[in-house]
Amino acid sequence: MSRTRGRLVVLQVLVVSMLALLSVRLWQVQVVRGAEFVTAATETRTRDVVVPAVRGQILDSAGRPLVRNRTRLVVSVDRTRLNRMEGNGQAVLQRLATVLNRRPADLRERIRACGPGVARPCWPGSPYQPIPIDDHVTTREALQILERQEEFPGVTAEVQAVREYPGSSAAAQALGYLQPITQEELEKREGLRAVTSGVDLMGRDGLESVYDGPLRGVPGMRRVQVDRLGKVIGVERQVAPRSGDTLITSIDSKVQAITEKALAEAMKSAPRADGAAAVVLDVRSGRVIALASAPTYDPKIWTGGISEREYQRLLSDKSGKPLVSRAIKGQFAPGSTFKVSSVSAMLNDGYPLNGKYDCPGSYMVGSRPFNNFRGIGLGTLDLHTALVKSCDTIFYKAAYEQWLRDGGLNPKGKTKEPMANMARAFGFGRPTGIDLPGESAGRIPDRAWKKELWSETKDNNCRRSKSGYPEVAKTDPARAAFLKQLAYENCLEGFQLRPGDAANFSIGQGDVLVTPLQLAAAYAALTGDGKLRSPRVGWALVRPDGTKVKEIKVPVVGKLPLSPKERAYIKGALSEVASDGTAAGAFAGFPMDRVKVGGKTGTAEVYGKADTSWFASFAPTDKPRFVVVAMVSQGGMGGETAAPAVRKIYEGIYGFAPAGKSISAALPGGRPATELPVIKRDGTVSR
């Protein structure tokens, strides 16, 4: 009996101890850590969903959309969640592929991370954000996913805005494209995470890149209540997103389309042409009216992910690198279009404005003859006629004389280099500063550049002067011998600016390189008010309801060192090129009595290729409003390929048509937009 009572006492003690322990634990959970567990419990039944902002539109100068949004049903996959499942979520992908009528392997490719050796399609963005895998989903397919969430964990289907391009390939390089924000960008750029959502895209080129922040807007947040399967059962709190600003540009979509078509036809007319570019500027404001590059592409291929084949085509030499804008990134010898800079250098160096100059068929620069076009002499000319008829030997002689005055091969002290310095005053040798990324600087091959080049290439030249070029000798022994001798000379004296270098520079040949945009900006300064401007494509940022946020000004970055009289003289000479000079054939029958076009042709030689065709122009000649520059790589002579393309652009702008045809003017009266289009509170545009 006493033994039984003892056992009961022990049992009672154990029970009391356990109850006491449980009470203490309950007190800790409910009192000491109560708030902590309440928060944890709440978190398990709520989800914070980032609501992306609608990206702003990009409009032309009349309010017509260049880039707009349209809604699509998009299916996305949370790769991180999928990889935590058994078999890395293979069963989920299999079911999803069945619903979307896709192969499971295709879906797996789309969610894999991009990296070295990984072909597209792949995911270049952050691994922690939902990955869109299909943006052509039907309502029926989306409902199957949403109504059976237990079968599709980590999969969402929702309406999202995607980019649409009404002009197809028009201005593709200038507009740019979008790609997902990478994890590296989120980690490197402080504050980016706070202003982006998990599904935001970032501008990767063109205007989309430069104005990415204002266009992207600010994402919102929605805190939702979910059940154990993750299905939304209610909204607890919501912060609306702030839509991105609308970017109004100075591009006129009608002129842009005309320019694109003219370039395409110019390339077809020249069998060896492998690229082209054109720029249309407003002389008075410095704004870009059209900016085209060929070959081009349709930027919609970026929407929903780009394939490896498409991506490689955009970058390949065979297809002409459509992703690259030749208008701002392409660098080419300008040929005789560059003579406006050289004649300005002559005037600035004391050569008389109204002097007479011999134009022989050939001129000796040092010990080497430099010939006129086809070796034809034109007699004694003034500078006016030298520009109209494009005499080369006058410029060879001036460049050689200036080179000698600077000390020739062995200058002592500071050199003047009139032509190189004048070229810089025209804006050559540096980016124009346009509001587009990746602009090239061009090249001014002066004495300092020669020394830098020699320093960088001396070791290779000295090695080649001994070993020669056996790989070239197999097919072209004469060429190999020439290259070996050239390497020997450059090894010993490559730092010297030779007389031939100076002569070639004067007519836009040799090592001088410019971009079509640089040439357009230079001609706008020359034929306008003498001020060099940094062109702008963006005109203003406005809210979706029309409230102006910011007007984008066009900065003045320089002034030509020419008097008004000198500029008027040069402009007067250029005014006869299309009617009585090297572009007369291309403009035969053009109504010069209504709109007179001036300009300068250029035919630049390129070793191993056909000539680069140029025409830099302005109109009307009395009060210039437009500068139009066209360039066709391997297009042949300037008057045969580039000049006809420029003519077609002017015909489209003014509405001039061949006999028997009728077309409407893209810019009636030749007047580009001077006032911003009005966006009403409902988002519609009043033109």
XYZ file of N, CA, C and O in Angstrom, residues 24 31 35-36 67 171 180 195 216 244 279 337 366 387 390 403 461 530 589 609:
80
model
N 5.034 27.569 -18.097
C 6.148 28.497 -18.349
C 6.331 28.716 -19.847
O 6.511 29.839 -20.323
N 3.281 35.670 -23.879
C 3.600 36.962 -23.264
C 4.958 37.481 -23.731
O 5.077 38.566 -24.308
N 4.319 38.860 -29.485
C 4.301 39.749 -30.650
C 5.089 39.158 -31.816
O 4.695 39.261 -32.981
N 6.213 38.513 -31.454
C 7.054 37.914 -32.494
C 6.308 36.827 -33.250
O 6.333 36.769 -34.484
N 6.713 54.131 -79.862
C 6.677 52.942 -79.008
C 5.492 53.103 -78.067
O 5.354 54.134 -77.413
N 13.485 53.592 -87.187
C 14.245 54.168 -86.062
C 14.548 53.147 -84.979
O 14.698 53.500 -83.813
N 15.541 42.254 -69.164
C 15.372 42.172 -67.707
C 16.550 42.775 -66.947
O 17.695 42.788 -67.426
N 13.201 51.218 -56.778
C 12.370 51.833 -57.818
C 12.044 50.860 -58.946
O 11.567 51.267 -60.005
N 10.290 54.336 -66.884
C 9.940 53.151 -66.104
C 8.890 53.430 -65.044
O 8.069 52.574 -64.706
N 5.038 55.510 -65.816
C 6.188 56.229 -66.337
C 5.784 57.442 -67.156
O 4.655 57.551 -67.647
N 20.718 61.173 -91.759
C 20.343 62.058 -90.660
C 19.599 63.254 -91.231
O 20.030 63.832 -92.238
N 33.068 65.808 -98.743
C 32.161 66.544 -97.851
C 32.942 67.254 -96.759
O 32.459 68.221 -96.170
N 55.639 66.513 -101.771
C 56.939 65.896 -101.550
C 57.401 65.272 -102.848
O 57.468 65.928 -103.886
N 34.919 74.404 -104.739
C 33.966 73.592 -103.979
C 32.883 73.015 -104.889
O 32.509 71.845 -104.755
N 34.614 70.490 -107.014
C 35.351 69.548 -106.159
C 36.778 69.308 -106.639
O 37.212 68.169 -106.838
N 51.763 72.089 -93.855
C 52.620 71.058 -93.248
C 54.079 71.522 -93.222
O 54.781 71.348 -92.218
N 54.907 46.321 -85.619
C 55.478 46.721 -86.905
C 56.924 46.263 -87.041
O 57.338 45.788 -88.111
N 26.101 79.575 -87.274
C 27.513 79.450 -86.924
C 27.757 78.785 -85.590
O 28.908 78.573 -85.207
N 15.816 67.847 -112.899
C 14.362 67.854 -112.860
C 13.769 68.197 -111.508
O 12.546 68.340 -111.382
N 37.667 47.692 -100.835
C 36.214 47.820 -100.935
C 35.858 48.865 -101.985
O 36.717 49.627 -102.452
